[in-house]
mmCIF file of C-alpha atoms in Angstrom:
data_model
loop_
_atom_site.group_PDB
_atom_site.id
_atom_site.type_symbol
_atom_site.label_atom_id
_atom_site.label_comp_id
_atom_site.label_asym_id
_atom_site.label_seq_id
_atom_site.Cartn_x
_atom_site.Cartn_y
_atom_site.Cartn_z
ATOM 1 C CA MET X 1 0.010 0.006 0.003
ATOM 2 C CA SER X 2 1.284 3.433 -0.966
ATOM 3 C CA ILE X 3 1.899 5.894 1.895
ATOM 4 C CA PHE X 4 -0.497 8.289 0.146
ATOM 5 C CA GLU X 5 -3.303 5.622 0.617
ATOM 6 C CA TYR X 6 -2.517 5.050 4.268
ATOM 7 C CA ASN X 7 -5.352 7.315 5.634
ATOM 8 C CA GLY X 8 -7.604 7.300 2.594
ATOM 9 C CA SER X 9 -9.179 10.421 1.185
ATOM 10 C CA ALA X 10 -11.311 11.929 -1.593
ATOM 11 C CA LEU X 11 -11.178 15.444 -2.703
ATOM 12 C CA VAL X 12 -12.770 17.308 -5.629
ATOM 13 C CA ALA X 13 -12.974 21.038 -6.601
ATOM 14 C CA MET X 14 -15.386 22.170 -9.437
ATOM 15 C CA VAL X 15 -16.035 25.493 -11.206
ATOM 16 C CA GLY X 16 -19.393 27.172 -11.704
ATOM 17 C CA LYS X 17 -20.574 30.527 -13.000
ATOM 18 C CA ASN X 18 -18.538 33.045 -10.839
ATOM 19 C CA CYS X 19 -18.365 30.424 -8.105
ATOM 20 C CA PHE X 20 -16.730 27.205 -7.158
ATOM 21 C CA ALA X 21 -17.313 24.133 -5.001
ATOM 22 C CA ILE X 22 -14.775 22.125 -3.007
ATOM 23 C CA ALA X 23 -15.677 18.812 -1.441
ATOM 24 C CA SER X 24 -14.176 15.941 0.504
ATOM 25 C CA ASP X 25 -15.036 12.703 2.310
ATOM 26 C CA ARG X 26 -14.957 12.562 6.163
ATOM 27 C CA ARG X 27 -13.153 9.316 6.823
ATOM 28 C CA LEU X 28 -9.791 8.973 8.604
ATOM 29 C CA GLY X 29 -8.542 5.501 8.590
ATOM 30 C CA VAL X 30 -5.290 3.597 9.251
ATOM 31 C CA GLN X 31 -5.326 1.277 6.160
ATOM 32 C CA LEU X 32 -8.664 -0.668 6.413
ATOM 33 C CA GLN X 33 -9.405 0.418 9.980
ATOM 34 C CA THR X 34 -11.616 3.480 10.438
ATOM 35 C CA ILE X 35 -10.397 5.898 13.232
ATOM 36 C CA ALA X 36 -12.598 8.899 12.895
ATOM 37 C CA THR X 37 -15.726 9.823 10.832
ATOM 38 C CA ASP X 38 -15.618 13.671 11.022
ATOM 39 C CA PHE X 39 -12.072 14.427 9.720
ATOM 40 C CA GLN X 40 -11.656 17.827 8.236
ATOM 41 C CA ARG X 41 -9.648 17.888 4.978
ATOM 42 C CA ILE X 42 -10.684 21.263 3.636
ATOM 43 C CA SER X 43 -9.510 24.472 5.316
ATOM 44 C CA LYS X 44 -10.355 28.091 4.739
ATOM 45 C CA ILE X 45 -7.283 30.287 4.057
ATOM 46 C CA HIS X 46 -9.490 33.436 3.555
ATOM 47 C CA ASP X 47 -13.176 34.045 2.515
ATOM 48 C CA ARG X 48 -12.364 33.471 -1.155
ATOM 49 C CA LEU X 49 -9.721 30.752 -0.947
ATOM 50 C CA PHE X 50 -9.908 27.220 0.238
ATOM 51 C CA LEU X 51 -7.353 24.405 0.458
ATOM 52 C CA GLY X 52 -7.959 20.658 0.520
ATOM 53 C CA LEU X 53 -5.173 18.280 1.467
ATOM 54 C CA SER X 54 -5.320 14.572 0.560
ATOM 55 C CA GLY X 55 -2.742 11.971 1.405
ATOM 56 C CA LEU X 56 -1.032 11.322 4.709
ATOM 57 C CA ALA X 57 -3.083 13.137 7.423
ATOM 58 C CA THR X 58 -0.088 13.961 9.678
ATOM 59 C CA ASP X 59 1.777 15.671 6.860
ATOM 60 C CA ALA X 60 -1.385 17.397 5.733
ATOM 61 C CA GLN X 61 -1.803 19.050 9.145
ATOM 62 C CA THR X 62 1.824 20.012 9.245
ATOM 63 C CA LEU X 63 1.711 21.508 5.721
ATOM 64 C CA TYR X 64 -1.509 23.380 6.478
ATOM 65 C CA GLN X 65 0.174 25.037 9.624
ATOM 66 C CA ARG X 66 3.078 26.120 7.542
ATOM 67 C CA LEU X 67 0.834 27.568 4.939
ATOM 68 C CA VAL X 68 -1.346 29.501 7.403
ATOM 69 C CA PHE X 69 1.915 30.931 8.886
ATOM 70 C CA ARG X 70 3.155 32.072 5.447
ATOM 71 C CA HIS X 71 -0.242 33.526 4.486
ATOM 72 C CA LYS X 72 -0.463 35.537 7.775
ATOM 73 C CA LEU X 73 3.168 36.870 7.054
ATOM 74 C CA TYR X 74 1.924 37.908 3.539
ATOM 75 C CA GLN X 75 -1.225 39.644 5.064
ATOM 76 C CA LEU X 76 1.017 41.687 7.503
ATOM 77 C CA ARG X 77 3.466 42.711 4.800
ATOM 78 C CA GLU X 78 1.076 43.330 1.896
ATOM 79 C CA GLU X 79 -2.010 44.343 3.856
ATOM 80 C CA ARG X 80 -4.268 42.317 1.600
ATOM 81 C CA ASP X 81 -5.289 38.645 1.046
ATOM 82 C CA MET X 82 -3.377 36.352 -1.274
ATOM 83 C CA LYS X 83 -4.776 35.762 -4.727
ATOM 84 C CA PRO X 84 -5.428 32.008 -5.491
ATOM 85 C CA GLU X 85 -2.740 31.976 -8.262
ATOM 86 C CA THR X 86 -0.161 33.443 -5.806
ATOM 87 C CA PHE X 87 -1.108 30.940 -3.087
ATOM 88 C CA ALA X 88 -0.814 28.018 -5.541
ATOM 89 C CA SER X 89 2.664 29.134 -6.380
ATOM 90 C CA LEU X 90 3.478 29.380 -2.661
ATOM 91 C CA VAL X 91 2.256 25.769 -2.032
ATOM 92 C CA SER X 92 4.225 24.558 -5.025
ATOM 93 C CA ALA X 93 7.430 26.240 -3.735
ATOM 94 C CA ILE X 94 7.057 24.863 -0.225
ATOM 95 C CA LEU X 95 6.482 21.307 -1.544
ATOM 96 C CA TYR X 96 9.355 21.508 -4.044
ATOM 97 C CA GLU X 97 11.703 22.776 -1.304
ATOM 98 C CA LYS X 98 11.117 19.395 0.499
ATOM 99 C CA ARG X 99 11.339 17.271 -2.673
ATOM 100 C CA PHE X 100 14.051 14.786 -1.289
ATOM 101 C CA GLY X 101 11.897 14.074 1.710
ATOM 102 C CA PRO X 102 8.439 15.305 0.580
ATOM 103 C CA TYR X 103 5.165 16.016 2.450
ATOM 104 C CA PHE X 104 3.034 13.033 1.304
ATOM 105 C CA CYS X 105 0.134 15.359 0.256
ATOM 106 C CA GLN X 106 -1.696 16.122 -2.839
ATOM 107 C CA PRO X 107 -3.252 19.585 -2.352
ATOM 108 C CA VAL X 108 -6.311 20.946 -4.098
ATOM 109 C CA ILE X 109 -6.648 24.714 -4.211
ATOM 110 C CA ALA X 110 -9.771 26.595 -5.110
ATOM 111 C CA GLY X 111 -10.434 30.283 -4.990
ATOM 112 C CA LEU X 112 -12.000 33.366 -6.596
ATOM 113 C CA GLY X 113 -9.516 35.662 -8.263
ATOM 114 C CA ASP X 114 -9.894 38.989 -10.034
ATOM 115 C CA GLU X 115 -13.393 39.807 -11.286
ATOM 116 C CA ASP X 116 -14.740 36.799 -9.361
ATOM 117 C CA LYS X 117 -13.068 34.349 -11.831
ATOM 118 C CA PRO X 118 -12.909 30.895 -10.154
ATOM 119 C CA PHE X 119 -9.491 29.309 -10.040
ATOM 120 C CA ILE X 120 -8.819 25.553 -9.306
ATOM 121 C CA CYS X 121 -5.585 23.625 -9.241
ATOM 122 C CA THR X 122 -3.989 20.553 -7.875
ATOM 123 C CA MET X 123 -0.454 19.357 -7.574
ATOM 124 C CA ASP X 124 1.624 16.313 -6.754
ATOM 125 C CA SER X 125 3.732 15.838 -3.525
ATOM 126 C CA ILE X 126 6.704 17.823 -5.041
ATOM 127 C CA GLY X 127 4.613 20.779 -6.278
ATOM 128 C CA ALA X 128 4.068 20.141 -9.986
ATOM 129 C CA LYS X 129 0.881 22.186 -10.722
ATOM 130 C CA GLU X 130 -1.978 20.908 -12.722
ATOM 131 C CA LEU X 131 -4.412 23.747 -13.731
ATOM 132 C CA ALA X 132 -7.863 23.039 -14.922
ATOM 133 C CA LYS X 133 -10.949 25.029 -16.137
ATOM 134 C CA ASP X 134 -13.598 22.449 -15.113
ATOM 135 C CA PHE X 135 -12.641 20.283 -12.147
ATOM 136 C CA VAL X 136 -9.737 18.785 -10.305
ATOM 137 C CA VAL X 137 -9.596 15.626 -8.105
ATOM 138 C CA ALA X 138 -7.262 14.081 -5.538
ATOM 139 C CA GLY X 139 -6.993 11.279 -3.114
ATOM 140 C CA THR X 140 -7.570 7.461 -3.162
ATOM 141 C CA ALA X 141 -10.982 7.787 -4.926
ATOM 142 C CA SER X 142 -9.504 10.036 -7.674
ATOM 143 C CA GLU X 143 -9.977 7.496 -10.488
ATOM 144 C CA SER X 144 -13.717 7.152 -9.889
ATOM 145 C CA LEU X 145 -14.012 10.989 -9.244
ATOM 146 C CA TYR X 146 -12.607 11.569 -12.652
ATOM 147 C CA GLY X 147 -15.271 9.439 -14.273
ATOM 148 C CA ALA X 148 -18.108 10.844 -12.222
ATOM 149 C CA CYS X 149 -17.056 14.430 -12.764
ATOM 150 C CA GLU X 150 -16.567 13.832 -16.387
ATOM 151 C CA SER X 151 -20.035 12.664 -16.897
ATOM 152 C CA MET X 152 -21.795 15.203 -14.620
ATOM 153 C CA PHE X 153 -20.001 18.481 -15.215
ATOM 154 C CA LYS X 154 -21.625 21.330 -17.184
ATOM 155 C CA GLU X 155 -20.203 24.754 -17.881
ATOM 156 C CA ASN X 156 -21.603 27.861 -16.117
ATOM 157 C CA MET X 157 -23.537 26.081 -13.356
ATOM 158 C CA GLU X 158 -25.313 28.283 -10.755
ATOM 159 C CA PRO X 159 -24.268 27.632 -7.136
ATOM 160 C CA GLU X 160 -27.250 25.306 -6.298
ATOM 161 C CA GLU X 161 -26.751 23.142 -9.336
ATOM 162 C CA LEU X 162 -22.979 23.137 -8.636
ATOM 163 C CA PHE X 163 -23.610 21.848 -5.178
ATOM 164 C CA GLU X 164 -25.848 19.076 -6.401
ATOM 165 C CA THR X 165 -23.411 18.004 -9.028
ATOM 166 C CA VAL X 166 -20.231 17.933 -6.898
ATOM 167 C CA SER X 167 -22.289 16.122 -4.064
ATOM 168 C CA GLN X 168 -23.523 13.411 -6.389
ATOM 169 C CA ALA X 169 -20.114 12.966 -7.948
ATOM 170 C CA LEU X 170 -18.436 12.669 -4.504
ATOM 171 C CA LEU X 171 -20.986 10.125 -3.081
ATOM 172 C CA ALA X 172 -21.066 8.093 -6.221
ATOM 173 C CA SER X 173 -17.177 7.879 -6.235
ATOM 174 C CA VAL X 174 -16.481 7.165 -2.527
ATOM 175 C CA ASP X 175 -18.875 4.110 -2.920
ATOM 176 C CA ARG X 176 -16.374 2.659 -5.280
ATOM 177 C CA ASP X 177 -13.296 3.121 -2.942
ATOM 178 C CA CYS X 178 -13.065 1.323 0.388
ATOM 179 C CA LEU X 179 -10.493 3.743 1.862
ATOM 180 C CA SER X 180 -12.730 6.940 1.700
ATOM 181 C CA GLY X 181 -16.311 7.761 2.466
ATOM 182 C CA TRP X 182 -18.476 8.095 5.670
ATOM 183 C CA GLY X 183 -20.271 11.263 4.298
ATOM 184 C CA GLY X 184 -18.988 14.317 2.719
ATOM 185 C CA HIS X 185 -18.171 17.903 3.427
ATOM 186 C CA VAL X 186 -19.087 20.553 0.722
ATOM 187 C CA TYR X 187 -18.211 24.239 0.466
ATOM 188 C CA VAL X 188 -19.847 26.388 -2.293
ATOM 189 C CA VAL X 189 -18.244 29.654 -2.548
ATOM 190 C CA THR X 190 -19.708 32.755 -4.331
ATOM 191 C CA PRO X 191 -18.460 36.330 -4.337
ATOM 192 C CA THR X 192 -20.993 37.228 -1.611
ATOM 193 C CA GLU X 193 -21.157 34.153 0.619
ATOM 194 C CA VAL X 194 -19.706 30.727 1.655
ATOM 195 C CA LYS X 195 -22.154 27.816 2.101
ATOM 196 C CA GLU X 196 -20.937 24.797 4.037
ATOM 197 C CA ARG X 197 -22.917 21.526 4.035
ATOM 198 C CA ILE X 198 -22.388 18.072 5.518
ATOM 199 C CA LEU X 199 -23.460 15.115 3.405
ATOM 200 C CA LYS X 200 -24.736 11.896 4.856
ATOM 201 C CA GLY X 201 -23.345 8.889 2.934
ATOM 202 C CA ARG X 202 -22.997 5.143 3.325
ATOM 203 C CA MET X 203 -21.546 4.309 6.731
ATOM 204 C CA ASP X 204 -19.638 1.190 5.678
#
């Protein structure tokens, strides 16, 4: 078993019309044993920028703390919030810095940039960015997430339709992966509000 699969995870970010959604499962396991069913994989960096970390949970928490630290320094120096593109470059640089003993994480970054344009991106454990205009996925359920998102995604979805689409894609995908699941956690972010919802899924 790969070290990336040790705790199990499923992450997806999807773009809508001037909005985006980011969703994850809630299971924390040690291989096939479930440890917790309310694990938080998605973190808010600021009101328009969210970060999801799949992979090894201990590394994800360490990396998150480093990123919050760096973002707070940026806020003090620049007196503004970081743009999603800038934050993606920061995450990439921090991961690449540790390339010979990497953080075993696959981050998903989603945010609203200039003129409320949604930005989503994922990268591997050494910071090679993958930008997308529709959706990005990460975690042990990534293969089934690709299939579900590919078949369900439509362009210019409104926030409610986007929530429904990303939720159905997530729930359908984690049922096909025994290392992730136990419900879901979805954020839908528009220029004016952030909606957070908990999904109930199969508890097995």
